[in-house]
XYZ file of C-alpha atoms in Angstrom:
761
model
C 15.569 -54.452 -36.950
C 14.554 -50.812 -37.135
C 14.483 -49.669 -40.374
C 16.199 -46.581 -40.174
C 15.263 -45.756 -43.777
C 11.926 -44.602 -42.341
C 12.946 -42.226 -39.972
C 13.277 -38.266 -41.572
C 14.729 -35.352 -39.212
C 12.935 -34.817 -35.878
C 14.550 -31.092 -37.342
C 12.500 -30.702 -39.766
C 9.400 -28.779 -38.411
C 11.045 -26.409 -37.149
C 8.708 -23.000 -37.879
C 9.973 -19.191 -37.867
C 12.044 -19.384 -34.559
C 12.961 -16.675 -31.997
C 15.645 -16.408 -29.343
C 15.219 -17.928 -26.109
C 15.428 -15.011 -23.900
C 13.304 -12.731 -26.045
C 11.716 -13.721 -29.457
C 10.053 -10.263 -29.650
C 14.230 -8.753 -29.857
C 14.910 -11.010 -32.613
C 15.063 -9.055 -35.545
C 15.171 -12.016 -38.724
C 14.539 -15.685 -37.802
C 15.139 -18.938 -39.982
C 12.461 -20.046 -41.370
C 13.939 -23.175 -43.946
C 11.960 -27.415 -43.467
C 16.064 -28.294 -43.745
C 17.822 -26.156 -40.948
C 20.640 -29.353 -40.312
C 20.181 -30.998 -43.516
C 23.118 -29.414 -45.362
C 24.030 -32.240 -47.414
C 22.917 -30.331 -50.421
C 24.514 -27.157 -50.076
C 27.588 -27.110 -52.641
C 30.343 -25.619 -50.015
C 29.585 -28.989 -47.507
C 29.630 -31.198 -50.558
C 33.146 -30.166 -51.747
C 34.097 -29.604 -47.611
C 33.513 -33.148 -47.080
C 34.543 -34.629 -51.151
C 38.142 -33.029 -49.838
C 37.630 -34.706 -46.348
C 38.229 -31.489 -44.454
C 36.936 -31.406 -41.385
C 33.811 -28.864 -40.978
C 30.991 -28.507 -38.153
C 28.253 -26.383 -40.627
C 25.426 -25.084 -38.204
C 21.784 -23.114 -38.589
C 21.565 -20.228 -36.527
C 19.426 -16.731 -36.720
C 19.020 -15.630 -40.520
C 22.198 -12.510 -40.253
C 22.352 -10.319 -42.843
C 25.634 -8.808 -41.209
C 28.485 -8.844 -39.350
C 27.193 -7.023 -36.738
C 24.234 -8.846 -36.301
C 25.925 -12.440 -36.678
C 28.129 -11.397 -33.681
C 24.654 -10.332 -31.501
C 22.680 -13.346 -32.888
C 25.394 -16.089 -32.322
C 27.312 -15.501 -29.889
C 31.219 -17.360 -29.881
C 33.390 -17.944 -27.182
C 34.736 -15.326 -25.247
C 38.262 -15.914 -24.860
C 38.574 -14.307 -28.298
C 39.373 -17.727 -29.833
C 36.919 -17.906 -32.404
C 35.936 -14.826 -34.568
C 33.206 -14.525 -37.829
C 33.994 -13.793 -40.990
C 32.820 -9.779 -42.284
C 33.092 -9.832 -45.991
C 32.337 -6.903 -48.306
C 32.953 -7.873 -52.263
C 34.726 -4.669 -53.981
C 35.023 -3.749 -57.831
C 37.669 -1.452 -59.094
C 37.382 -0.684 -63.048
C 40.957 -0.700 -63.322
C 41.749 -3.241 -61.124
C 39.383 -5.840 -60.792
C 37.257 -7.344 -58.212
C 38.562 -8.186 -54.572
C 36.802 -10.464 -51.604
C 38.271 -9.134 -48.336
C 37.677 -10.524 -45.422
C 38.222 -9.834 -42.074
C 37.232 -10.376 -38.942
C 34.731 -8.764 -37.045
C 36.078 -5.624 -35.305
C 38.590 -4.748 -38.064
C 38.985 -1.516 -39.085
C 38.820 -1.636 -43.256
C 39.612 1.504 -45.103
C 39.929 1.568 -48.561
C 42.572 3.520 -49.708
C 44.926 2.324 -46.896
C 43.929 -1.336 -48.448
C 44.463 -0.217 -52.106
C 48.368 1.123 -51.393
C 48.412 -2.715 -49.066
C 47.717 -4.283 -51.971
C 50.230 -2.173 -54.229
C 47.353 -0.582 -56.401
C 49.058 1.405 -58.957
C 47.632 4.619 -59.883
C 43.573 5.920 -59.596
C 42.780 3.601 -57.334
C 38.805 3.118 -56.811
C 37.443 0.033 -54.866
C 33.260 0.327 -53.879
C 31.391 -2.385 -53.331
C 29.667 -4.243 -55.732
C 25.865 -4.671 -56.674
C 24.371 -8.117 -56.105
C 23.690 -8.806 -59.764
C 27.845 -8.892 -59.679
C 28.146 -11.098 -56.672
C 25.278 -13.391 -57.944
C 27.544 -14.119 -61.158
C 30.611 -14.413 -60.171
C 30.491 -16.150 -56.793
C 26.817 -17.871 -56.541
C 25.713 -15.837 -53.381
C 23.178 -13.643 -52.297
C 23.871 -10.701 -50.302
C 24.397 -11.090 -46.924
C 25.515 -14.528 -47.975
C 29.242 -14.176 -49.201
C 32.523 -16.019 -47.289
C 35.836 -16.978 -48.430
C 34.530 -20.462 -49.085
C 31.721 -18.975 -51.661
C 35.586 -18.548 -53.545
C 35.198 -21.852 -55.285
C 32.587 -20.982 -57.542
C 34.619 -18.493 -59.497
C 35.771 -20.082 -61.976
C 36.995 -17.298 -64.072
C 40.026 -16.695 -61.334
C 39.478 -13.093 -61.982
C 38.763 -12.349 -57.916
C 40.963 -11.389 -56.002
C 40.960 -12.824 -51.874
C 42.020 -10.614 -49.379
C 42.277 -12.538 -45.965
C 42.734 -11.213 -42.682
C 46.071 -12.022 -41.231
C 44.133 -11.733 -37.978
C 41.512 -14.795 -38.337
C 44.740 -16.738 -38.993
C 45.700 -16.798 -35.091
C 41.915 -17.974 -34.388
C 41.246 -21.174 -32.918
C 38.123 -21.187 -35.537
C 37.100 -19.314 -38.579
C 33.067 -19.456 -39.077
C 32.090 -17.846 -42.280
C 28.447 -18.314 -44.074
C 28.154 -21.304 -46.482
C 26.646 -19.139 -49.075
C 23.520 -19.036 -47.461
C 23.277 -16.473 -43.800
C 21.576 -18.469 -41.588
C 23.836 -21.536 -41.001
C 27.502 -20.967 -40.864
C 30.815 -23.050 -41.522
C 33.179 -23.546 -38.513
C 36.859 -24.922 -39.715
C 40.539 -24.063 -38.390
C 42.652 -21.586 -40.613
C 44.565 -24.412 -41.761
C 41.620 -26.050 -42.913
C 39.918 -22.881 -44.512
C 43.881 -22.677 -46.157
C 43.638 -26.158 -47.510
C 40.684 -25.615 -48.715
C 40.981 -22.572 -50.630
C 44.040 -24.185 -52.163
C 42.638 -27.474 -53.414
C 40.230 -24.835 -55.292
C 42.797 -22.923 -56.953
C 42.530 -20.025 -54.368
C 45.907 -18.473 -53.470
C 44.921 -15.491 -50.764
C 46.937 -12.232 -50.068
C 47.602 -11.966 -45.874
C 46.724 -8.489 -45.036
C 46.894 -7.362 -41.476
C 43.771 -5.092 -40.459
C 43.857 -2.933 -36.873
C 40.658 -3.598 -34.723
C 38.374 -0.465 -35.108
C 38.509 0.143 -31.408
C 42.239 0.324 -30.973
C 43.630 3.740 -30.977
C 47.104 2.234 -30.443
C 50.367 3.218 -32.726
C 51.769 0.025 -33.047
C 48.995 -1.866 -34.530
C 49.520 -2.850 -37.780
C 48.148 -0.899 -40.722
C 46.563 -2.718 -44.061
C 49.873 -4.571 -45.882
C 52.177 -4.712 -43.341
C 52.535 -8.661 -42.475
C 53.864 -9.566 -39.594
C 57.297 -11.543 -39.881
C 55.788 -15.136 -38.610
C 52.248 -15.770 -39.952
C 50.750 -17.940 -37.520
C 48.032 -21.112 -38.798
C 45.714 -21.674 -35.884
C 45.928 -24.711 -33.291
C 44.756 -27.557 -35.178
C 44.768 -29.100 -31.313
C 42.069 -27.559 -30.466
C 38.714 -29.248 -32.854
C 36.692 -29.286 -30.170
C 33.135 -27.852 -32.645
C 30.961 -24.719 -31.280
C 27.923 -26.191 -32.275
C 25.479 -24.179 -32.499
C 27.938 -20.883 -30.516
C 26.839 -21.432 -26.937
C 24.431 -19.298 -24.349
C 26.758 -19.208 -21.930
C 29.899 -18.831 -24.241
C 29.003 -15.304 -25.194
C 30.977 -12.425 -25.075
C 29.717 -9.527 -22.891
C 28.816 -7.213 -25.501
C 27.163 -4.053 -25.828
C 25.179 -5.973 -28.676
C 23.446 -8.284 -26.704
C 20.130 -8.619 -25.460
C 19.966 -6.215 -21.879
C 18.350 -9.215 -20.365
C 21.052 -11.893 -21.397
C 23.062 -9.618 -19.101
C 21.292 -8.371 -16.240
C 21.971 -9.096 -12.920
C 21.642 -13.016 -11.847
C 22.410 -14.643 -15.313
C 24.179 -17.569 -15.438
C 24.304 -17.329 -19.438
C 23.030 -21.009 -19.678
C 19.595 -20.147 -20.693
C 18.481 -22.221 -23.912
C 18.634 -19.683 -26.984
C 15.663 -21.268 -28.622
C 12.172 -22.170 -27.801
C 10.852 -25.341 -27.839
C 7.146 -24.075 -29.269
C 8.720 -21.339 -31.652
C 11.619 -23.001 -33.219
C 11.548 -27.070 -32.333
C 15.003 -28.356 -34.566
C 17.235 -24.747 -32.589
C 15.736 -26.122 -28.992
C 16.452 -29.740 -30.091
C 20.140 -29.041 -30.888
C 20.208 -26.454 -28.384
C 19.466 -28.801 -25.638
C 21.570 -32.404 -26.530
C 25.134 -29.937 -26.345
C 24.336 -28.079 -24.024
C 22.929 -30.862 -21.227
C 26.414 -32.675 -22.283
C 24.685 -35.532 -24.064
C 26.661 -34.872 -27.241
C 30.046 -33.064 -29.041
C 29.664 -33.028 -32.647
C 32.820 -34.771 -34.540
C 34.503 -33.958 -38.203
C 32.564 -35.938 -40.066
C 29.134 -35.441 -41.336
C 26.403 -37.916 -39.314
C 29.080 -39.525 -36.137
C 28.531 -37.646 -32.846
C 30.019 -38.140 -29.991
C 28.016 -39.485 -27.365
C 29.159 -38.143 -23.952
C 28.880 -39.247 -20.398
C 25.514 -38.166 -19.903
C 23.714 -39.683 -22.326
C 26.020 -42.563 -22.677
C 25.119 -43.677 -18.859
C 21.489 -43.147 -19.864
C 22.117 -45.817 -22.297
C 23.934 -48.748 -19.961
C 20.665 -48.102 -17.533
C 18.848 -48.972 -20.870
C 21.018 -51.874 -21.139
C 21.350 -53.377 -17.565
C 17.359 -53.638 -17.332
C 17.322 -55.270 -20.856
C 19.413 -57.597 -20.122
C 17.548 -58.630 -16.718
C 14.860 -59.262 -18.725
C 16.122 -61.155 -22.352
C 18.296 -63.576 -19.364
C 14.819 -64.546 -17.837
C 13.273 -65.331 -21.633
C 16.710 -67.577 -22.456
C 18.555 -65.067 -24.473
C 22.243 -64.821 -24.309
C 24.558 -62.267 -25.621
C 27.410 -62.253 -27.757
C 29.744 -60.370 -30.387
C 29.574 -61.166 -33.909
C 32.747 -59.056 -36.167
C 31.525 -56.051 -37.573
C 32.463 -56.721 -41.826
C 30.289 -59.183 -43.721
C 31.435 -60.496 -47.229
C 29.700 -59.166 -50.317
C 28.600 -62.646 -51.406
C 27.210 -62.624 -47.733
C 25.779 -59.624 -48.109
C 24.185 -59.950 -51.480
C 22.730 -63.695 -50.679
C 19.263 -62.556 -49.638
C 18.229 -60.415 -52.854
C 15.357 -58.370 -50.938
C 17.193 -58.353 -47.833
C 20.403 -56.528 -49.232
C 17.792 -54.256 -51.412
C 16.742 -52.865 -48.382
C 19.649 -51.609 -47.245
C 21.977 -50.852 -50.519
C 21.832 -47.612 -51.026
C 23.399 -46.942 -47.100
C 26.020 -49.795 -46.707
C 29.765 -48.721 -46.463
C 31.781 -50.408 -48.319
C 35.554 -51.032 -47.412
C 37.918 -51.293 -50.458
C 41.288 -50.601 -48.746
C 44.096 -51.260 -46.343
C 46.727 -48.972 -46.086
C 47.790 -48.104 -50.101
C 46.657 -51.535 -51.545
C 43.058 -52.610 -52.772
C 41.720 -55.574 -50.987
C 40.912 -58.395 -52.940
C 37.133 -58.283 -52.304
C 35.152 -55.540 -50.951
C 33.844 -55.666 -47.702
C 30.316 -53.720 -45.831
C 30.720 -52.759 -42.366
C 27.747 -54.018 -40.678
C 24.085 -52.771 -41.328
C 22.151 -55.252 -39.582
C 24.043 -58.439 -38.610
C 21.453 -61.035 -40.233
C 23.834 -62.353 -42.808
C 26.697 -61.750 -40.937
C 25.172 -63.973 -37.638
C 23.230 -67.078 -40.459
C 25.874 -68.697 -41.466
C 27.172 -69.643 -37.991
C 23.831 -70.400 -36.853
C 23.746 -73.107 -39.650
C 26.965 -74.513 -38.122
C 25.521 -74.526 -34.787
C 22.009 -75.961 -35.312
C 22.205 -79.756 -36.114
C 19.426 -81.059 -34.375
C 15.788 -79.879 -32.930
C 17.852 -80.457 -29.642
C 19.927 -77.154 -30.449
C 16.507 -75.252 -30.455
C 15.505 -72.918 -30.222
C 18.807 -70.972 -30.533
C 18.418 -67.517 -28.605
C 21.318 -64.236 -29.382
C 21.449 -61.686 -28.390
C 24.681 -58.439 -29.250
C 25.000 -55.193 -28.572
C 27.254 -53.606 -31.524
C 27.324 -50.365 -33.422
C 25.998 -50.279 -37.143
C 27.062 -48.295 -39.987
C 24.199 -46.883 -42.496
C 26.253 -44.339 -44.806
C 23.158 -42.187 -45.051
C 23.235 -38.472 -46.195
C 20.033 -36.914 -45.806
C 19.195 -34.777 -42.220
C 21.627 -36.333 -39.841
C 19.941 -35.413 -36.159
C 21.915 -36.749 -32.997
C 20.455 -40.274 -31.450
C 17.277 -39.689 -34.366
C 19.158 -40.595 -37.382
C 23.189 -41.308 -37.506
C 25.623 -43.172 -40.282
C 26.622 -44.472 -36.880
C 24.358 -45.942 -34.279
C 25.086 -48.126 -31.034
C 21.799 -51.117 -30.576
C 20.958 -54.373 -29.361
C 20.085 -56.902 -32.313
C 18.414 -60.357 -31.103
C 18.757 -63.399 -33.673
C 16.913 -66.342 -32.646
C 16.038 -69.753 -34.525
C 12.973 -71.411 -34.078
C 11.174 -74.962 -34.417
C 8.258 -73.601 -35.241
C 6.613 -70.874 -36.891
C 4.210 -70.485 -33.708
C 7.597 -70.133 -31.543
C 9.009 -67.648 -33.326
C 5.860 -65.542 -32.859
C 5.471 -65.875 -29.504
C 9.540 -65.019 -29.360
C 8.718 -61.490 -31.546
C 5.768 -60.695 -29.802
C 7.848 -61.300 -26.280
C 10.617 -58.869 -27.136
C 8.316 -56.189 -28.796
C 6.704 -55.986 -24.944
C 10.076 -55.366 -23.509
C 10.604 -53.103 -26.067
C 6.670 -51.154 -25.206
C 8.229 -51.389 -21.600
C 11.685 -49.424 -21.895
C 9.312 -46.604 -23.567
C 6.550 -46.539 -20.847
C 8.329 -47.998 -17.873
C 11.677 -46.719 -18.380
C 11.277 -43.401 -20.555
C 7.804 -42.373 -19.778
C 7.648 -42.331 -23.507
C 3.734 -44.034 -24.615
C 3.805 -45.982 -27.593
C 1.335 -47.856 -29.588
C 2.170 -51.682 -30.904
C 1.419 -52.973 -33.957
C 1.942 -54.869 -37.387
C 3.916 -53.194 -40.231
C 2.003 -52.835 -43.344
C 3.467 -54.947 -46.287
C 4.666 -51.801 -47.390
C 6.449 -51.221 -44.778
C 7.522 -54.287 -43.536
C 11.576 -54.663 -42.565
C 12.998 -56.407 -46.287
C 13.047 -60.211 -46.620
C 10.957 -60.890 -43.578
C 7.577 -62.414 -43.153
C 6.199 -59.650 -40.939
C 7.666 -56.821 -38.395
C 6.014 -55.219 -35.663
C 6.554 -51.685 -34.609
C 5.943 -49.225 -31.183
C 4.779 -46.093 -32.211
C 5.787 -42.801 -30.448
C 4.699 -39.454 -30.255
C 6.570 -36.383 -30.262
C 3.653 -33.750 -28.456
C 5.234 -30.366 -30.250
C 5.111 -31.769 -33.866
C 2.275 -33.682 -33.965
C 4.777 -36.777 -35.483
C 4.931 -40.181 -34.958
C 8.403 -41.713 -34.941
C 9.456 -45.455 -34.998
C 10.101 -46.549 -31.868
C 11.605 -50.254 -32.324
C 10.642 -52.661 -34.672
C 10.380 -57.097 -33.910
C 10.412 -58.704 -37.013
C 9.387 -62.290 -37.713
C 11.606 -63.807 -40.383
C 9.655 -66.811 -41.649
C 11.976 -69.455 -43.084
C 13.441 -66.894 -45.787
C 16.903 -66.736 -44.775
C 16.712 -70.585 -43.263
C 16.863 -71.889 -46.568
C 18.997 -68.717 -48.288
C 21.869 -70.214 -45.742
C 20.702 -73.511 -45.596
C 19.612 -73.302 -41.748
C 18.040 -76.877 -41.252
C 17.473 -79.333 -38.766
C 16.580 -82.928 -37.698
C 13.380 -83.200 -36.433
C 11.796 -86.027 -34.057
C 10.626 -88.230 -37.021
C 14.412 -87.886 -38.546
C 12.851 -85.349 -41.214
C 15.056 -82.251 -42.071
C 13.190 -78.712 -41.507
C 13.779 -75.437 -41.992
C 14.403 -73.094 -39.245
C 12.058 -70.231 -38.107
C 13.931 -66.877 -37.256
C 13.272 -63.359 -35.667
C 15.261 -60.713 -35.328
C 14.679 -57.483 -32.778
C 16.260 -54.197 -32.294
C 16.663 -51.014 -30.161
C 18.666 -48.217 -30.595
C 19.745 -45.244 -29.137
C 17.252 -43.120 -31.061
C 15.270 -43.955 -27.436
C 17.447 -41.132 -26.435
C 16.283 -38.337 -28.692
C 12.648 -39.148 -28.979
C 12.446 -39.074 -25.118
C 14.274 -35.782 -25.149
C 11.874 -34.605 -27.842
C 8.785 -35.848 -25.585
C 9.842 -34.082 -21.776
C 12.392 -31.342 -22.626
C 11.120 -27.871 -22.311
C 12.583 -24.844 -22.688
C 15.176 -25.062 -19.688
C 16.344 -28.166 -20.536
C 16.537 -32.023 -20.143
C 13.497 -33.488 -18.163
C 14.794 -37.019 -17.529
C 12.852 -39.202 -15.912
C 13.942 -40.922 -12.750
C 15.122 -44.626 -13.806
C 17.067 -43.427 -16.387
C 18.456 -40.181 -14.852
C 22.155 -40.814 -14.105
C 21.888 -38.549 -11.399
C 18.685 -39.438 -9.838
C 19.678 -36.392 -6.719
C 22.133 -33.446 -6.511
C 22.846 -32.209 -3.384
C 23.719 -28.454 -3.622
C 25.088 -26.718 -0.509
C 24.413 -22.649 -0.022
C 27.411 -20.902 1.081
C 27.973 -17.637 2.048
C 30.520 -15.577 3.322
C 28.837 -16.305 6.823
C 28.739 -19.688 6.610
C 31.134 -21.551 3.969
C 31.280 -24.550 2.822
C 33.628 -26.566 5.206
C 30.298 -26.009 7.814
C 28.250 -27.420 5.277
C 30.055 -30.725 3.739
C 30.138 -33.190 7.010
C 25.820 -32.742 6.967
C 25.881 -33.022 3.508
C 28.302 -35.822 3.002
C 25.803 -37.782 5.352
C 22.880 -36.978 3.290
C 24.625 -38.564 0.754
C 25.197 -41.304 2.118
C 21.686 -41.935 3.332
C 21.091 -41.937 0.053
C 22.639 -44.039 -1.526
C 21.936 -46.676 1.195
C 18.978 -46.126 -0.922
C 20.343 -47.129 -4.125
C 19.279 -43.519 -5.358
C 22.042 -42.504 -7.931
C 23.125 -38.969 -6.513
C 25.805 -36.538 -6.400
C 27.174 -33.736 -4.176
C 27.754 -30.469 -5.957
C 30.383 -29.331 -3.885
C 32.886 -27.301 -6.184
C 34.012 -23.854 -5.131
C 34.111 -22.508 -8.488
C 30.298 -22.265 -8.836
C 27.896 -20.568 -6.528
C 24.579 -22.202 -5.995
C 22.527 -20.418 -8.607
C 24.879 -21.572 -11.083
C 24.461 -25.005 -9.783
C 20.700 -25.154 -10.143
C 20.664 -23.887 -13.298
C 23.331 -26.546 -14.649
C 21.090 -29.345 -12.986
C 17.590 -28.611 -13.896
C 19.306 -28.056 -18.015
C 21.273 -31.245 -17.036
C 17.188 -32.867 -16.473
C 18.069 -34.366 -12.604
C 14.971 -34.724 -11.273
C 15.019 -33.649 -8.145
C 17.779 -31.086 -6.178
C 18.735 -30.941 -2.705
C 19.039 -27.681 -0.996
C 21.182 -27.452 1.983
C 21.765 -23.672 3.884
C 23.101 -23.400 7.106
C 18.971 -23.057 7.988
C 18.770 -26.589 7.059
C 21.449 -27.187 9.056
C 19.672 -25.883 12.355
C 16.956 -27.791 11.473
C 18.427 -30.799 10.931
C 16.161 -30.382 7.509
C 16.994 -30.240 4.040
C 14.727 -28.370 0.870
C 13.805 -30.723 -1.949
C 12.819 -29.441 -5.186
C 11.380 -31.358 -7.943
C 12.666 -31.075 -11.635
C 9.037 -31.855 -13.287
C 6.462 -29.548 -11.928
C 8.867 -27.195 -9.698
C 7.570 -28.713 -6.567
C 9.805 -27.357 -3.052
C 9.924 -29.380 -0.142
C 11.150 -28.882 3.368
C 12.035 -31.994 4.943
C 13.204 -33.218 8.268
C 16.868 -34.989 7.442
C 15.638 -38.907 9.378
C 13.318 -38.541 6.147
C 14.150 -37.724 3.466
C 16.228 -40.621 1.756
C 12.925 -42.312 1.887
C 11.017 -39.463 0.719
C 13.290 -38.503 -2.365
C 12.979 -42.193 -3.081
C 9.161 -41.844 -3.318
C 8.742 -38.122 -4.999
C 11.009 -40.499 -7.835
C 7.820 -42.685 -8.680
C 5.978 -40.243 -8.794
C 7.424 -37.841 -10.970
C 8.289 -41.534 -13.253
C 4.138 -41.937 -13.218
C 3.059 -38.714 -13.665
C 5.794 -37.880 -16.535
C 4.453 -40.808 -18.261
C 0.724 -39.975 -17.122
C 0.876 -36.374 -18.934
C 2.484 -37.728 -21.943
C 0.101 -40.062 -22.325
C -3.096 -38.124 -21.623
C -1.555 -35.913 -24.986
C -0.684 -38.334 -26.929
C -4.062 -39.927 -26.389
C -5.901 -36.119 -27.107
C -4.351 -36.380 -30.526
C -5.375 -39.946 -31.550
C -8.540 -39.540 -33.430
C -10.346 -42.267 -35.367
C -11.876 -40.622 -38.800
C -14.493 -42.682 -41.508
C -14.487 -40.117 -43.665
C -11.558 -38.602 -45.812
C -12.911 -35.080 -45.679
C -12.242 -35.624 -41.845
C -8.579 -37.002 -42.878
C -6.298 -34.401 -43.478
C -8.101 -31.645 -41.595
C -6.812 -34.171 -38.018
C -3.391 -34.151 -39.689
C -3.275 -30.267 -39.758
C -4.417 -30.512 -36.223
C -1.110 -32.127 -35.577
C -2.763 -35.238 -34.864
C -2.890 -39.275 -35.056
C -5.414 -40.270 -37.307
C -7.106 -43.889 -37.402
C -9.227 -45.090 -39.882
C -10.885 -48.154 -41.406
C -8.472 -50.498 -43.807
C -9.167 -52.577 -46.842
C -5.864 -54.598 -45.924
C -2.209 -54.078 -45.411
C -1.694 -55.674 -48.625
C -3.665 -53.150 -51.001
C -0.317 -51.080 -51.077
C -1.279 -48.867 -54.208
C -3.897 -47.454 -52.004
C -1.698 -46.701 -49.209
C 0.864 -44.712 -52.325
C -2.950 -43.059 -53.129
C -3.538 -41.426 -49.377
C 0.582 -40.544 -49.099
C 0.371 -38.484 -52.265
C -3.352 -37.521 -51.945
C -2.910 -36.121 -48.303
C 0.627 -34.356 -50.064
C -1.598 -32.424 -52.244
C -4.959 -31.142 -50.001
C -2.277 -30.743 -46.986
C -0.322 -28.439 -49.220
C -3.380 -26.679 -51.353
C -4.498 -25.794 -47.224
C -0.952 -24.331 -46.852
C -1.483 -22.263 -49.706
C 1.788 -23.694 -51.483
C 2.544 -24.884 -54.707
C 5.232 -27.740 -53.296
C 7.767 -29.281 -51.061
C 11.100 -28.933 -50.756
C 12.850 -31.504 -52.237
C 15.377 -31.260 -49.810
C 12.801 -31.545 -47.441
C 13.521 -33.312 -44.193
C 10.455 -35.073 -43.510
C 6.761 -34.171 -45.375
C 3.277 -33.173 -45.199
C 2.287 -36.794 -46.807
C 0.699 -39.170 -44.490
C 1.875 -42.828 -43.475
C 0.923 -45.789 -42.002
C 2.537 -46.254 -39.067
C 0.914 -49.394 -38.017
C -2.197 -51.827 -37.791
C -2.505 -51.367 -33.953
C -3.030 -54.640 -31.858
C -5.908 -53.349 -29.970
C -8.797 -52.996 -32.754
C -11.827 -50.647 -32.400
C -14.876 -52.621 -32.861
C -15.661 -52.469 -36.605
C -19.227 -52.202 -37.746
C -20.506 -54.109 -40.487
C -20.224 -52.069 -43.541
C -17.567 -50.351 -43.069
C -16.008 -49.054 -45.577
C -11.993 -48.821 -46.006
C -11.394 -44.567 -45.856
C -9.559 -44.410 -48.996
C -10.209 -47.128 -52.105
C -14.142 -47.740 -50.718
C -13.193 -51.629 -49.987
C -15.115 -53.322 -47.513
C -12.622 -52.292 -44.565
C -11.195 -55.762 -42.790
C -9.235 -53.736 -39.551
C -8.119 -50.024 -38.268
C -5.021 -48.583 -39.596
C -3.184 -45.781 -37.800
C -1.720 -43.075 -39.547
C 0.060 -40.419 -39.684
C 3.035 -37.680 -40.249
C 5.978 -39.622 -39.476
C 9.684 -38.959 -38.746
């Protein structure tokens, strides 16, 4: 199976970011190696412990409420709000944290009256030293959630009643490059759990001059608590939802802009770009359990297309689909010691049913060897029962807390897992290589992503297996490798543990040889990272849910009904060629908006049809990859689209492979190793053999040390999602010639092979 523990979040290489509309206009940007990992954040930990739904997301560093409003726009319908937070001290009356809507008008005298503070009131902003002492926050990072740090319970929290009318309240989790979104009800529940009872006041708006606006302290008779039915998180807040505000960059609101543009540039903040792309292209929606995500139809269709292709291929190999339960008993899971040790930290256990405890805990499937193999032992009796080749499409749960990232590293993910049993080592080995070659083809023929097939070293192989083979992909923007899929020769280890025996032709009892192999929805994330651009997705045609979209160009002189029949004829001609296509005849959007929308979703070809095309019996074909525009006769259009789709598929692979190959270098001396890593290269070196795991560790530590030194850094953040250290990726099947007498780059021992190194997710 694919070893998720090898994967480090694809978001860890984010450097100082810039606003996607115009970098020069950004005030202060994020520079954090842990942009999307909030698992160590005390507030996030507390929310998770209390099982309170929330979404915590990164954004541009914002010191003030005004900066926050400008940098992180929320939906324009005023159903969500950031918070403005002021920490006051009064010599006589104590400490107050006042949390309001960002547009609230706050007068300290009126506030004192509303709080019914007797005698002289002198509310002054407290200094940062007191803020750190009482709430463990620096200036600009405070919010109502930080009240959990007020151990002395000597701060009065004042909440703006108007916040309770919102569907979502966004507030800093003790850092001002991130916000946590909760419903008002959930915020109040959190405060209750940490022993805080807020004082509710209603504040007037700065812009309001109406005499019937409530003043601080005039609490309405009824107190709305927010609409919990609205659970859709804005993560990060979408650019298309941005309010038209004087604070917004003028470039964002100029005539002709659709507000669909990505906020982040791929080359300037890869982490935020990735998040932006998968959300705005409607691939992912966030869920209220950290590390779990909703696959929307646009991404799930890609997975279905991979499934359709893969099922055809494995049937040719005699593999049949089946399904096994998702639960496994503790005894079964722990039967194979080496295997369970590899997964133990990630196993999720079910211990209760309703109000009662289960007699024994059961694990949720982290992988299915221990679920399937007892059945293999029942079914296999004779050599005539072999080979047994099964596959299942299922979900898997691995309960890890570090750096969850959609598609790449999630607590629940989808995969196929193949499991086979054979009469000989050689037959099993053939199956291993056949499965791995299918994975190579998924990446290269469907996703247009080049991969390097090879063996994992002993240190990196699948726990409990004999050998592990892998396909390794390369992410150009970060210069990091990512494990694409793995196929394992399990040897006879599991056969012995689960008594999977058979009688051979001589009537002698033998133990079967087994394989397991898996491919996950990580494939989608790799594809996005390799091909996407600053506009959005760029989809390889073979996995594009829609390969061509037809857009009528309507106007006052040419209404939609004039073009509908002609467009439907084009649609029919494309469908007859089995091209996945769609006619976007929605009347609520203009053609420019539709262009931007489908470009962002990565549709390979756009077909524009206007009144001139109707007259000339033609259409304009616009290609997403490269931007080519071609006017084509309607009679030739379907054939032209089909040919162009194949051309785009091939050119996308060619471009990605050329870039990868330009960053694949041979190094025979250690002095050249780290400098090449710093150039975002994969490094091929002579090696003394995969069994020398102590030297693998030496390279890892030495490369980390020298990389940090070259950067002038003292050390790595323990929370960092990825490391600057190198690790072995694989021993490639395709081996360059090894010159006689060549030495291992690390140990100086005689080299026996070439090994591929890189920084890895």
